[in-house]
Amino acid sequence: GENVGLHLPTLSVQEGDNSIINCAYSNSASDYFIWYKQESGKGPQFIIDIRSNMDKRQGQRVTVLLNKTVKHLSLQIAATQPGDSAVYFCADLSGSARQLTFGSGTQLTVLP
Amino acid sequence: DTAVSQTPKYLVTQMGNDKSIKCEQNLGHDTMYWYKQDSKKFLKIMFSYNNKELIINETVPNRFSPKSPDKAHLNLHINSLELGDSAVYFCASSQAGTYGKLFFGSGTQLSVL
C-alpha cells in the first residue's frame, strides 16, 4: 500500500539553531499533507498543513515545504527551543474516505 | 477543559481478558477515530466514525469492537486480549470536512501480560 516515510529516525540540534525534518511520500494522489508533534506521554498535536497546490506555507516559527516532483515534504523549525523536543510525524490524506496515513516519525532532541 | 479525554490512561491486564477504553470529546466534532501506536511509535488508524456511523474499519481483528452511543463518545472494547495488543491507543476527533486536522486524546497505554 501507499506509505509516508521519513529519512531520519532521530535528529539532534543545538538550542537556537534551525531544524529541518524531512519526509518522503509515495502516493502521487495525495493532495493534503500535515505535520504533527507528539511530546512524551501525550497525543499527537497538529502543527501545520499544506495542500498540494502550494509549495510553501509558514506558521509561527515553522515552515512546511512541499516538492511534488520528488514527493518530498519538509518541516523547518526556526530557533529551535527545548520545548520543541518531540517526535514529529508527517501525514498525508488521500482516497475517497479521506484517510490520514502517518509516517514513522522523527525524534527531535534539542541540546542545551 | 480537556477536549478529547480517554480513560483509563494505563491498563494492565492478563491475556484472555476483555477490556474497554472510553473516549469522549467536547469539541462538537462529528468524526471520531481510534488509532494504535506501536512500540516504534508507528500510528495506524483502526476505526473512524462519522455521526455514530462506521466509515473506516481497517484490517483489525474482530476482537476489537468500537461503540459510538452518540457523536461525542467512541468507546473501544477488546475481547480475548493477546500479547500483541499491547500498545498505546489514541482516540481522536475532527470537524466535519477537516479530515486532516485531528485532535488527539492523551492515549491509553495497554499492557497485556
mmCIF file with all atom_site columns, C-alpha atoms in Angstrom:
data_model
loop_
_atom_site.group_PDB
_atom_site.id
_atom_site.type_symbol
_atom_site.label_atom_id
_atom_site.label_alt_id
_atom_site.label_comp_id
_atom_site.label_asym_id
_atom_site.label_entity_id
_atom_site.label_seq_id
_atom_site.pdbx_PDB_ins_code
_atom_site.Cartn_x
_atom_site.Cartn_y
_atom_site.Cartn_z
_atom_site.occupancy
_atom_site.B_iso_or_equiv
_atom_site.pdbx_formal_charge
_atom_site.auth_seq_id
_atom_site.auth_comp_id
_atom_site.auth_asym_id
_atom_site.auth_atom_id
_atom_site.pdbx_PDB_model_num
ATOM 1   C CA . GLY A 1 1   ? 0.000   0.000   0.000  1.00 0.00 ? 1   GLY A CA 1
ATOM 2   C CA . GLU A 1 2   ? 0.977   3.656   -0.077 1.00 0.00 ? 2   GLU A CA 1
ATOM 3   C CA . ASN A 1 3   ? 3.029   4.988   2.778  1.00 0.00 ? 3   ASN A CA 1
ATOM 4   C CA . VAL A 1 4   ? 4.648   8.075   4.080  1.00 0.00 ? 4   VAL A CA 1
ATOM 5   C CA . GLY A 1 5   ? 8.188   7.679   5.334  1.00 0.00 ? 5   GLY A CA 1
ATOM 6   C CA . LEU A 1 6   ? 10.908  9.710   6.963  1.00 0.00 ? 6   LEU A CA 1
ATOM 7   C CA . HIS A 1 7   ? 14.591  9.924   6.050  1.00 0.00 ? 7   HIS A CA 1
ATOM 8   C CA . LEU A 1 8   ? 15.976  10.096  9.603  1.00 0.00 ? 8   LEU A CA 1
ATOM 9   C CA . PRO A 1 9   ? 14.599  8.500   12.740 1.00 0.00 ? 9   PRO A CA 1
ATOM 10  C CA . THR A 1 10  ? 16.458  10.879  15.096 1.00 0.00 ? 10  THR A CA 1
ATOM 11  C CA . LEU A 1 11  ? 17.689  14.450  14.894 1.00 0.00 ? 11  LEU A CA 1
ATOM 12  C CA . SER A 1 12  ? 19.676  16.418  17.492 1.00 0.00 ? 12  SER A CA 1
ATOM 13  C CA . VAL A 1 13  ? 20.076  20.186  17.232 1.00 0.00 ? 13  VAL A CA 1
ATOM 14  C CA . GLN A 1 14  ? 21.517  22.888  19.418 1.00 0.00 ? 14  GLN A CA 1
ATOM 15  C CA . GLU A 1 15  ? 19.094  25.239  21.074 1.00 0.00 ? 15  GLU A CA 1
ATOM 16  C CA . GLY A 1 16  ? 18.681  28.302  18.909 1.00 0.00 ? 16  GLY A CA 1
ATOM 17  C CA . ASP A 1 17  ? 19.603  26.536  15.668 1.00 0.00 ? 17  ASP A CA 1
ATOM 18  C CA . ASN A 1 18  ? 17.140  25.782  12.905 1.00 0.00 ? 18  ASN A CA 1
ATOM 19  C CA . SER A 1 19  ? 15.794  22.242  12.494 1.00 0.00 ? 19  SER A CA 1
ATOM 20  C CA . ILE A 1 20  ? 14.795  20.535  9.283  1.00 0.00 ? 20  ILE A CA 1
ATOM 21  C CA . ILE A 1 21  ? 12.792  17.329  9.376  1.00 0.00 ? 21  ILE A CA 1
ATOM 22  C CA . ASN A 1 22  ? 12.287  15.530  6.080  1.00 0.00 ? 22  ASN A CA 1
ATOM 23  C CA . CYS A 1 23  ? 9.600   13.225  4.809  1.00 0.00 ? 23  CYS A CA 1
ATOM 24  C CA . ALA A 1 24  ? 9.118   11.271  1.596  1.00 0.00 ? 24  ALA A CA 1
ATOM 25  C CA . TYR A 1 25  ? 5.734   10.139  0.373  1.00 0.00 ? 25  TYR A CA 1
ATOM 26  C CA . SER A 1 26  ? 4.849   7.675   -2.329 1.00 0.00 ? 26  SER A CA 1
ATOM 27  C CA . ASN A 1 27  ? 1.197   8.323   -3.117 1.00 0.00 ? 27  ASN A CA 1
ATOM 28  C CA . SER A 1 28  ? 1.101   10.741  -6.026 1.00 0.00 ? 28  SER A CA 1
ATOM 29  C CA . ALA A 1 29  ? -2.659  11.100  -5.468 1.00 0.00 ? 29  ALA A CA 1
ATOM 30  C CA . SER A 1 30  ? -2.163  12.632  -2.009 1.00 0.00 ? 30  SER A CA 1
ATOM 31  C CA . ASP A 1 31  ? -3.469  16.162  -2.029 1.00 0.00 ? 31  ASP A CA 1
ATOM 32  C CA . TYR A 1 32  ? -3.056  17.266  1.542  1.00 0.00 ? 32  TYR A CA 1
ATOM 33  C CA . PHE A 1 33  ? -0.140  16.966  3.949  1.00 0.00 ? 33  PHE A CA 1
ATOM 34  C CA . ILE A 1 34  ? 0.089   17.588  7.652  1.00 0.00 ? 34  ILE A CA 1
ATOM 35  C CA . TRP A 1 35  ? 2.774   17.718  10.307 1.00 0.00 ? 35  TRP A CA 1
ATOM 36  C CA . TYR A 1 36  ? 2.070   16.570  13.840 1.00 0.00 ? 36  TYR A CA 1
ATOM 37  C CA . LYS A 1 37  ? 4.136   16.920  17.005 1.00 0.00 ? 37  LYS A CA 1
ATOM 38  C CA . GLN A 1 38  ? 3.970   14.322  19.769 1.00 0.00 ? 38  GLN A CA 1
ATOM 39  C CA . GLU A 1 39  ? 5.501   15.137  23.120 1.00 0.00 ? 39  GLU A CA 1
ATOM 40  C CA . SER A 1 40  ? 6.349   12.380  25.550 1.00 0.00 ? 40  SER A CA 1
ATOM 41  C CA . GLY A 1 41  ? 3.245   10.935  27.197 1.00 0.00 ? 41  GLY A CA 1
ATOM 42  C CA . LYS A 1 42  ? 0.851   12.947  25.043 1.00 0.00 ? 42  LYS A CA 1
ATOM 43  C CA . GLY A 1 43  ? -1.155  12.506  21.898 1.00 0.00 ? 43  GLY A CA 1
ATOM 44  C CA . PRO A 1 44  ? -0.069  13.957  18.548 1.00 0.00 ? 44  PRO A CA 1
ATOM 45  C CA . GLN A 1 45  ? -0.800  17.631  18.066 1.00 0.00 ? 45  GLN A CA 1
ATOM 46  C CA . PHE A 1 46  ? -1.466  19.344  14.737 1.00 0.00 ? 46  PHE A CA 1
ATOM 47  C CA . ILE A 1 47  ? 1.295   21.797  13.768 1.00 0.00 ? 47  ILE A CA 1
ATOM 48  C CA . ILE A 1 48  ? 0.802   22.886  10.181 1.00 0.00 ? 48  ILE A CA 1
ATOM 49  C CA . ASP A 1 49  ? -0.695  21.664  6.939  1.00 0.00 ? 49  ASP A CA 1
ATOM 50  C CA . ILE A 1 50  ? -0.228  22.264  3.235  1.00 0.00 ? 50  ILE A CA 1
ATOM 51  C CA . ARG A 1 51  ? -2.305  21.476  0.186  1.00 0.00 ? 51  ARG A CA 1
ATOM 52  C CA . SER A 1 52  ? -0.804  20.025  -2.963 1.00 0.00 ? 52  SER A CA 1
ATOM 53  C CA . ASN A 1 53  ? -1.445  23.229  -4.915 1.00 0.00 ? 53  ASN A CA 1
ATOM 54  C CA . MET A 1 54  ? 1.077   25.029  -2.711 1.00 0.00 ? 54  MET A CA 1
ATOM 55  C CA . ASP A 1 55  ? 4.821   24.560  -2.305 1.00 0.00 ? 55  ASP A CA 1
ATOM 56  C CA . LYS A 1 56  ? 5.372   26.516  0.885  1.00 0.00 ? 56  LYS A CA 1
ATOM 57  C CA . ARG A 1 57  ? 3.408   27.503  3.943  1.00 0.00 ? 57  ARG A CA 1
ATOM 58  C CA . GLN A 1 58  ? 4.570   29.369  7.005  1.00 0.00 ? 58  GLN A CA 1
ATOM 59  C CA . GLY A 1 59  ? 3.350   29.354  10.562 1.00 0.00 ? 59  GLY A CA 1
ATOM 60  C CA . GLN A 1 60  ? 4.757   30.648  13.790 1.00 0.00 ? 60  GLN A CA 1
ATOM 61  C CA . ARG A 1 61  ? 8.447   29.564  13.704 1.00 0.00 ? 61  ARG A CA 1
ATOM 62  C CA . VAL A 1 62  ? 7.549   26.682  11.401 1.00 0.00 ? 62  VAL A CA 1
ATOM 63  C CA . THR A 1 63  ? 7.598   26.368  7.628  1.00 0.00 ? 63  THR A CA 1
ATOM 64  C CA . VAL A 1 64  ? 6.478   23.425  5.544  1.00 0.00 ? 64  VAL A CA 1
ATOM 65  C CA . LEU A 1 65  ? 7.896   22.908  2.069  1.00 0.00 ? 65  LEU A CA 1
ATOM 66  C CA . LEU A 1 66  ? 6.366   20.584  -0.487 1.00 0.00 ? 66  LEU A CA 1
ATOM 67  C CA . ASN A 1 67  ? 8.166   19.323  -3.568 1.00 0.00 ? 67  ASN A CA 1
ATOM 68  C CA . LYS A 1 68  ? 5.699   17.308  -5.591 1.00 0.00 ? 68  LYS A CA 1
ATOM 69  C CA . THR A 1 69  ? 8.231   16.498  -8.291 1.00 0.00 ? 69  THR A CA 1
ATOM 70  C CA . VAL A 1 70  ? 10.277  14.350  -5.951 1.00 0.00 ? 70  VAL A CA 1
ATOM 71  C CA . LYS A 1 71  ? 7.425   13.653  -3.498 1.00 0.00 ? 71  LYS A CA 1
ATOM 72  C CA . HIS A 1 72  ? 9.224   15.285  -0.620 1.00 0.00 ? 72  HIS A CA 1
ATOM 73  C CA . LEU A 1 73  ? 7.950   17.236  2.352  1.00 0.00 ? 73  LEU A CA 1
ATOM 74  C CA . SER A 1 74  ? 9.958   19.063  4.989  1.00 0.00 ? 74  SER A CA 1
ATOM 75  C CA . LEU A 1 75  ? 9.283   20.852  8.245  1.00 0.00 ? 75  LEU A CA 1
ATOM 76  C CA . GLN A 1 76  ? 11.573  23.684  9.209  1.00 0.00 ? 76  GLN A CA 1
ATOM 77  C CA . ILE A 1 77  ? 11.619  24.944  12.783 1.00 0.00 ? 77  ILE A CA 1
ATOM 78  C CA . ALA A 1 78  ? 13.333  28.262  13.339 1.00 0.00 ? 78  ALA A CA 1
ATOM 79  C CA . ALA A 1 79  ? 15.317  28.998  16.513 1.00 0.00 ? 79  ALA A CA 1
ATOM 80  C CA . THR A 1 80  ? 14.647  25.577  17.988 1.00 0.00 ? 80  THR A CA 1
ATOM 81  C CA . GLN A 1 81  ? 13.729  25.609  21.666 1.00 0.00 ? 81  GLN A CA 1
ATOM 82  C CA . PRO A 1 82  ? 13.805  22.880  24.335 1.00 0.00 ? 82  PRO A CA 1
ATOM 83  C CA . GLY A 1 83  ? 10.017  22.695  24.128 1.00 0.00 ? 83  GLY A CA 1
ATOM 84  C CA . ASP A 1 84  ? 10.355  21.584  20.510 1.00 0.00 ? 84  ASP A CA 1
ATOM 85  C CA . SER A 1 85  ? 11.809  18.247  21.625 1.00 0.00 ? 85  SER A CA 1
ATOM 86  C CA . ALA A 1 86  ? 9.275   15.675  20.494 1.00 0.00 ? 86  ALA A CA 1
ATOM 87  C CA . VAL A 1 87  ? 8.518   13.106  17.815 1.00 0.00 ? 87  VAL A CA 1
ATOM 88  C CA . TYR A 1 88  ? 7.396   14.720  14.573 1.00 0.00 ? 88  TYR A CA 1
ATOM 89  C CA . PHE A 1 89  ? 5.147   12.919  12.117 1.00 0.00 ? 89  PHE A CA 1
ATOM 90  C CA . CYS A 1 90  ? 4.274   13.781  8.579  1.00 0.00 ? 90  CYS A CA 1
ATOM 91  C CA . ALA A 1 91  ? 0.944   12.504  7.321  1.00 0.00 ? 91  ALA A CA 1
ATOM 92  C CA . ASP A 1 92  ? -0.931  12.577  4.065  1.00 0.00 ? 92  ASP A CA 1
ATOM 93  C CA . LEU A 1 93  ? -4.564  12.462  3.125  1.00 0.00 ? 93  LEU A CA 1
ATOM 94  C CA . SER A 1 94  ? -5.843  10.601  0.120  1.00 0.00 ? 94  SER A CA 1
ATOM 95  C CA . GLY A 1 95  ? -8.663  8.483   -1.158 1.00 0.00 ? 95  GLY A CA 1
ATOM 96  C CA . SER A 1 96  ? -12.403 8.934   -1.132 1.00 0.00 ? 96  SER A CA 1
ATOM 97  C CA . ALA A 1 97  ? -12.511 8.057   2.563  1.00 0.00 ? 97  ALA A CA 1
ATOM 98  C CA . ARG A 1 98  ? -10.023 10.884  3.235  1.00 0.00 ? 98  ARG A CA 1
ATOM 99  C CA . GLN A 1 99  ? -7.967  8.610   5.416  1.00 0.00 ? 99  GLN A CA 1
ATOM 100 C CA . LEU A 1 100 ? -4.966  10.100  7.186  1.00 0.00 ? 100 LEU A CA 1
ATOM 101 C CA . THR A 1 101 ? -1.809  7.980   6.880  1.00 0.00 ? 101 THR A CA 1
ATOM 102 C CA . PHE A 1 102 ? 1.077   8.727   9.225  1.00 0.00 ? 102 PHE A CA 1
ATOM 103 C CA . GLY A 1 103 ? 4.780   8.344   8.550  1.00 0.00 ? 103 GLY A CA 1
ATOM 104 C CA . SER A 1 104 ? 7.084   6.621   11.010 1.00 0.00 ? 104 SER A CA 1
ATOM 105 C CA . GLY A 1 105 ? 8.172   9.706   12.989 1.00 0.00 ? 105 GLY A CA 1
ATOM 106 C CA . THR A 1 106 ? 11.412  11.568  13.724 1.00 0.00 ? 106 THR A CA 1
ATOM 107 C CA . GLN A 1 107 ? 12.608  12.120  17.273 1.00 0.00 ? 107 GLN A CA 1
ATOM 108 C CA . LEU A 1 108 ? 13.887  15.689  17.602 1.00 0.00 ? 108 LEU A CA 1
ATOM 109 C CA . THR A 1 109 ? 16.157  16.364  20.580 1.00 0.00 ? 109 THR A CA 1
ATOM 110 C CA . VAL A 1 110 ? 17.144  19.917  21.405 1.00 0.00 ? 110 VAL A CA 1
ATOM 111 C CA . LEU A 1 111 ? 20.531  20.162  23.114 1.00 0.00 ? 111 LEU A CA 1
ATOM 112 C CA . PRO A 1 112 ? 21.222  22.953  25.626 1.00 0.00 ? 112 PRO A CA 1
ATOM 113 C CA . ASP B 2 1   ? -11.199 21.568  29.953 1.00 0.00 ? 1   ASP B CA 1
ATOM 114 C CA . THR B 2 2   ? -9.798  18.576  28.125 1.00 0.00 ? 2   THR B CA 1
ATOM 115 C CA . ALA B 2 3   ? -11.023 18.485  24.529 1.00 0.00 ? 3   ALA B CA 1
ATOM 116 C CA . VAL B 2 4   ? -10.594 14.745  23.913 1.00 0.00 ? 4   VAL B CA 1
ATOM 117 C CA . SER B 2 5   ? -10.418 12.632  27.027 1.00 0.00 ? 5   SER B CA 1
ATOM 118 C CA . GLN B 2 6   ? -9.902  8.916   27.225 1.00 0.00 ? 6   GLN B CA 1
ATOM 119 C CA . THR B 2 7   ? -9.868  6.575   30.181 1.00 0.00 ? 7   THR B CA 1
ATOM 120 C CA . PRO B 2 8   ? -8.054  4.796   31.595 1.00 0.00 ? 8   PRO B CA 1
ATOM 121 C CA . LYS B 2 9   ? -4.592  6.220   30.941 1.00 0.00 ? 9   LYS B CA 1
ATOM 122 C CA . TYR B 2 10  ? -2.955  2.920   31.869 1.00 0.00 ? 10  TYR B CA 1
ATOM 123 C CA . LEU B 2 11  ? -4.436  -0.543  31.556 1.00 0.00 ? 11  LEU B CA 1
ATOM 124 C CA . VAL B 2 12  ? -2.578  -3.657  32.657 1.00 0.00 ? 12  VAL B CA 1
ATOM 125 C CA . THR B 2 13  ? -4.352  -6.951  32.189 1.00 0.00 ? 13  THR B CA 1
ATOM 126 C CA . GLN B 2 14  ? -3.885  -10.656 31.637 1.00 0.00 ? 14  GLN B CA 1
ATOM 127 C CA . MET B 2 15  ? -4.116  -12.437 28.298 1.00 0.00 ? 15  MET B CA 1
ATOM 128 C CA . GLY B 2 16  ? -7.617  -13.590 27.503 1.00 0.00 ? 16  GLY B CA 1
ATOM 129 C CA . ASN B 2 17  ? -9.379  -10.836 29.435 1.00 0.00 ? 17  ASN B CA 1
ATOM 130 C CA . ASP B 2 18  ? -11.905 -8.404  27.963 1.00 0.00 ? 18  ASP B CA 1
ATOM 131 C CA . LYS B 2 19  ? -11.369 -4.674  28.479 1.00 0.00 ? 19  LYS B CA 1
ATOM 132 C CA . SER B 2 20  ? -12.809 -1.351  27.346 1.00 0.00 ? 20  SER B CA 1
ATOM 133 C CA . ILE B 2 21  ? -11.349 2.082   26.723 1.00 0.00 ? 21  ILE B CA 1
ATOM 134 C CA . LYS B 2 22  ? -13.649 5.067   26.814 1.00 0.00 ? 22  LYS B CA 1
ATOM 135 C CA . CYS B 2 23  ? -13.364 8.261   24.820 1.00 0.00 ? 23  CYS B CA 1
ATOM 136 C CA . GLU B 2 24  ? -15.284 11.497  24.938 1.00 0.00 ? 24  GLU B CA 1
ATOM 137 C CA . GLN B 2 25  ? -14.847 14.758  23.047 1.00 0.00 ? 25  GLN B CA 1
ATOM 138 C CA . ASN B 2 26  ? -16.394 18.090  23.953 1.00 0.00 ? 26  ASN B CA 1
ATOM 139 C CA . LEU B 2 27  ? -15.459 19.866  20.723 1.00 0.00 ? 27  LEU B CA 1
ATOM 140 C CA . GLY B 2 28  ? -18.725 19.230  18.945 1.00 0.00 ? 28  GLY B CA 1
ATOM 141 C CA . HIS B 2 29  ? -16.918 17.259  16.236 1.00 0.00 ? 29  HIS B CA 1
ATOM 142 C CA . ASP B 2 30  ? -18.779 14.830  14.012 1.00 0.00 ? 30  ASP B CA 1
ATOM 143 C CA . THR B 2 31  ? -15.950 12.384  13.362 1.00 0.00 ? 31  THR B CA 1
ATOM 144 C CA . MET B 2 32  ? -14.072 10.265  15.877 1.00 0.00 ? 32  MET B CA 1
ATOM 145 C CA . TYR B 2 33  ? -11.234 7.799   15.460 1.00 0.00 ? 33  TYR B CA 1
ATOM 146 C CA . TRP B 2 34  ? -9.214  5.127   17.170 1.00 0.00 ? 34  TRP B CA 1
ATOM 147 C CA . TYR B 2 35  ? -5.510  4.856   16.387 1.00 0.00 ? 35  TYR B CA 1
ATOM 148 C CA . LYS B 2 36  ? -2.992  2.284   17.590 1.00 0.00 ? 36  LYS B CA 1
ATOM 149 C CA . GLN B 2 37  ? 0.628   3.284   18.234 1.00 0.00 ? 37  GLN B CA 1
ATOM 150 C CA . ASP B 2 38  ? 3.166   0.503   18.499 1.00 0.00 ? 38  ASP B CA 1
ATOM 151 C CA . SER B 2 39  ? 6.468   0.453   20.360 1.00 0.00 ? 39  SER B CA 1
ATOM 152 C CA . LYS B 2 40  ? 8.220   2.049   17.369 1.00 0.00 ? 40  LYS B CA 1
ATOM 153 C CA . LYS B 2 41  ? 5.796   4.985   17.503 1.00 0.00 ? 41  LYS B CA 1
ATOM 154 C CA . PHE B 2 42  ? 4.058   3.953   14.294 1.00 0.00 ? 42  PHE B CA 1
ATOM 155 C CA . LEU B 2 43  ? 0.492   5.269   14.230 1.00 0.00 ? 43  LEU B CA 1
ATOM 156 C CA . LYS B 2 44  ? -2.157  3.304   12.404 1.00 0.00 ? 44  LYS B CA 1
ATOM 157 C CA . ILE B 2 45  ? -5.837  4.027   12.109 1.00 0.00 ? 45  ILE B CA 1
ATOM 158 C CA . MET B 2 46  ? -8.182  1.347   13.374 1.00 0.00 ? 46  MET B CA 1
ATOM 159 C CA . PHE B 2 47  ? -11.653 2.842   13.084 1.00 0.00 ? 47  PHE B CA 1
ATOM 160 C CA . SER B 2 48  ? -13.377 6.037   12.090 1.00 0.00 ? 48  SER B CA 1
ATOM 161 C CA . TYR B 2 49  ? -16.930 7.018   12.965 1.00 0.00 ? 49  TYR B CA 1
ATOM 162 C CA . ASN B 2 50  ? -18.922 9.887   11.497 1.00 0.00 ? 50  ASN B CA 1
ATOM 163 C CA . ASN B 2 51  ? -22.073 10.818  13.380 1.00 0.00 ? 51  ASN B CA 1
ATOM 164 C CA . LYS B 2 52  ? -22.158 7.420   15.081 1.00 0.00 ? 52  LYS B CA 1
ATOM 165 C CA . GLU B 2 53  ? -21.733 5.535   11.803 1.00 0.00 ? 53  GLU B CA 1
ATOM 166 C CA . LEU B 2 54  ? -18.666 3.485   10.948 1.00 0.00 ? 54  LEU B CA 1
ATOM 167 C CA . ILE B 2 55  ? -16.847 4.878   7.908  1.00 0.00 ? 55  ILE B CA 1
ATOM 168 C CA . ILE B 2 56  ? -13.397 3.296   8.187  1.00 0.00 ? 56  ILE B CA 1
ATOM 169 C CA . ASN B 2 57  ? -12.638 -0.138  9.528  1.00 0.00 ? 57  ASN B CA 1
ATOM 170 C CA . GLU B 2 58  ? -9.072  -1.091  8.817  1.00 0.00 ? 58  GLU B CA 1
ATOM 171 C CA . THR B 2 59  ? -7.803  -4.632  8.984  1.00 0.00 ? 59  THR B CA 1
ATOM 172 C CA . VAL B 2 60  ? -8.375  -5.061  12.676 1.00 0.00 ? 60  VAL B CA 1
ATOM 173 C CA . PRO B 2 61  ? -9.228  -8.371  14.371 1.00 0.00 ? 61  PRO B CA 1
ATOM 174 C CA . ASN B 2 62  ? -12.917 -8.652  15.129 1.00 0.00 ? 62  ASN B CA 1
ATOM 175 C CA . ARG B 2 63  ? -11.950 -8.911  18.807 1.00 0.00 ? 63  ARG B CA 1
ATOM 176 C CA . PHE B 2 64  ? -11.896 -5.125  18.610 1.00 0.00 ? 64  PHE B CA 1
ATOM 177 C CA . SER B 2 65  ? -15.346 -3.596  18.578 1.00 0.00 ? 65  SER B CA 1
ATOM 178 C CA . PRO B 2 66  ? -15.962 0.141   18.619 1.00 0.00 ? 66  PRO B CA 1
ATOM 179 C CA . LYS B 2 67  ? -19.191 1.509   20.032 1.00 0.00 ? 67  LYS B CA 1
ATOM 180 C CA . SER B 2 68  ? -20.497 5.006   19.496 1.00 0.00 ? 68  SER B CA 1
ATOM 181 C CA . PRO B 2 69  ? -23.529 5.732   21.706 1.00 0.00 ? 69  PRO B CA 1
ATOM 182 C CA . ASP B 2 70  ? -23.577 9.338   20.485 1.00 0.00 ? 70  ASP B CA 1
ATOM 183 C CA . LYS B 2 71  ? -21.331 11.524  18.391 1.00 0.00 ? 71  LYS B CA 1
ATOM 184 C CA . ALA B 2 72  ? -19.392 12.736  21.440 1.00 0.00 ? 72  ALA B CA 1
ATOM 185 C CA . HIS B 2 73  ? -18.359 9.246   22.512 1.00 0.00 ? 73  HIS B CA 1
ATOM 186 C CA . LEU B 2 74  ? -16.447 6.430   20.857 1.00 0.00 ? 74  LEU B CA 1
ATOM 187 C CA . ASN B 2 75  ? -15.534 3.526   23.086 1.00 0.00 ? 75  ASN B CA 1
ATOM 188 C CA . LEU B 2 76  ? -13.291 0.613   22.198 1.00 0.00 ? 76  LEU B CA 1
ATOM 189 C CA . HIS B 2 77  ? -13.984 -2.843  23.530 1.00 0.00 ? 77  HIS B CA 1
ATOM 190 C CA . ILE B 2 78  ? -11.390 -5.571  23.170 1.00 0.00 ? 78  ILE B CA 1
ATOM 191 C CA . ASN B 2 79  ? -12.198 -9.245  23.696 1.00 0.00 ? 79  ASN B CA 1
ATOM 192 C CA . SER B 2 80  ? -9.770  -12.055 24.457 1.00 0.00 ? 80  SER B CA 1
ATOM 193 C CA . LEU B 2 81  ? -6.746  -9.819  24.781 1.00 0.00 ? 81  LEU B CA 1
ATOM 194 C CA . GLU B 2 82  ? -3.481  -11.057 23.288 1.00 0.00 ? 82  GLU B CA 1
ATOM 195 C CA . LEU B 2 83  ? 0.139   -10.111 23.955 1.00 0.00 ? 83  LEU B CA 1
ATOM 196 C CA . GLY B 2 84  ? 0.326   -8.369  20.579 1.00 0.00 ? 84  GLY B CA 1
ATOM 197 C CA . ASP B 2 85  ? -2.440  -5.994  21.588 1.00 0.00 ? 85  ASP B CA 1
ATOM 198 C CA . SER B 2 86  ? -0.007  -4.213  23.899 1.00 0.00 ? 86  SER B CA 1
ATOM 199 C CA . ALA B 2 87  ? 0.324   -0.683  22.541 1.00 0.00 ? 87  ALA B CA 1
ATOM 200 C CA . VAL B 2 88  ? -0.832  2.871   23.114 1.00 0.00 ? 88  VAL B CA 1
ATOM 201 C CA . TYR B 2 89  ? -4.345  3.511   21.848 1.00 0.00 ? 89  TYR B CA 1
ATOM 202 C CA . PHE B 2 90  ? -5.340  7.024   20.885 1.00 0.00 ? 90  PHE B CA 1
ATOM 203 C CA . CYS B 2 91  ? -8.775  8.418   20.418 1.00 0.00 ? 91  CYS B CA 1
ATOM 204 C CA . ALA B 2 92  ? -9.136  11.458  18.169 1.00 0.00 ? 92  ALA B CA 1
ATOM 205 C CA . SER B 2 93  ? -11.814 13.658  16.683 1.00 0.00 ? 93  SER B CA 1
ATOM 206 C CA . SER B 2 94  ? -12.132 16.085  13.808 1.00 0.00 ? 94  SER B CA 1
ATOM 207 C CA . GLN B 2 95  ? -14.569 18.627  12.465 1.00 0.00 ? 95  GLN B CA 1
ATOM 208 C CA . ALA B 2 96  ? -16.658 17.569  9.503  1.00 0.00 ? 96  ALA B CA 1
ATOM 209 C CA . GLY B 2 97  ? -14.768 18.328  6.303  1.00 0.00 ? 97  GLY B CA 1
ATOM 210 C CA . THR B 2 98  ? -11.396 18.813  8.025  1.00 0.00 ? 98  THR B CA 1
ATOM 211 C CA . TYR B 2 99  ? -10.189 15.223  7.923  1.00 0.00 ? 99  TYR B CA 1
ATOM 212 C CA . GLY B 2 100 ? -6.534  16.016  8.358  1.00 0.00 ? 100 GLY B CA 1
ATOM 213 C CA . LYS B 2 101 ? -6.740  18.162  11.451 1.00 0.00 ? 101 LYS B CA 1
ATOM 214 C CA . LEU B 2 102 ? -7.277  15.694  14.248 1.00 0.00 ? 102 LEU B CA 1
ATOM 215 C CA . PHE B 2 103 ? -7.451  16.401  17.954 1.00 0.00 ? 103 PHE B CA 1
ATOM 216 C CA . PHE B 2 104 ? -5.987  13.513  19.910 1.00 0.00 ? 104 PHE B CA 1
ATOM 217 C CA . GLY B 2 105 ? -6.536  12.309  23.424 1.00 0.00 ? 105 GLY B CA 1
ATOM 218 C CA . SER B 2 106 ? -3.556  11.617  25.655 1.00 0.00 ? 106 SER B CA 1
ATOM 219 C CA . GLY B 2 107 ? -3.597  7.895   24.973 1.00 0.00 ? 107 GLY B CA 1
ATOM 220 C CA . THR B 2 108 ? -4.208  4.662   26.848 1.00 0.00 ? 108 THR B CA 1
ATOM 221 C CA . GLN B 2 109 ? -1.140  2.518   27.467 1.00 0.00 ? 109 GLN B CA 1
ATOM 222 C CA . LEU B 2 110 ? -2.374  -1.089  27.270 1.00 0.00 ? 110 LEU B CA 1
ATOM 223 C CA . SER B 2 111 ? -0.081  -3.799  28.597 1.00 0.00 ? 111 SER B CA 1
ATOM 224 C CA . VAL B 2 112 ? -1.149  -7.407  28.172 1.00 0.00 ? 112 VAL B CA 1
ATOM 225 C CA . LEU B 2 113 ? 0.742   -9.846  30.383 1.00 0.00 ? 113 LEU B CA 1
#
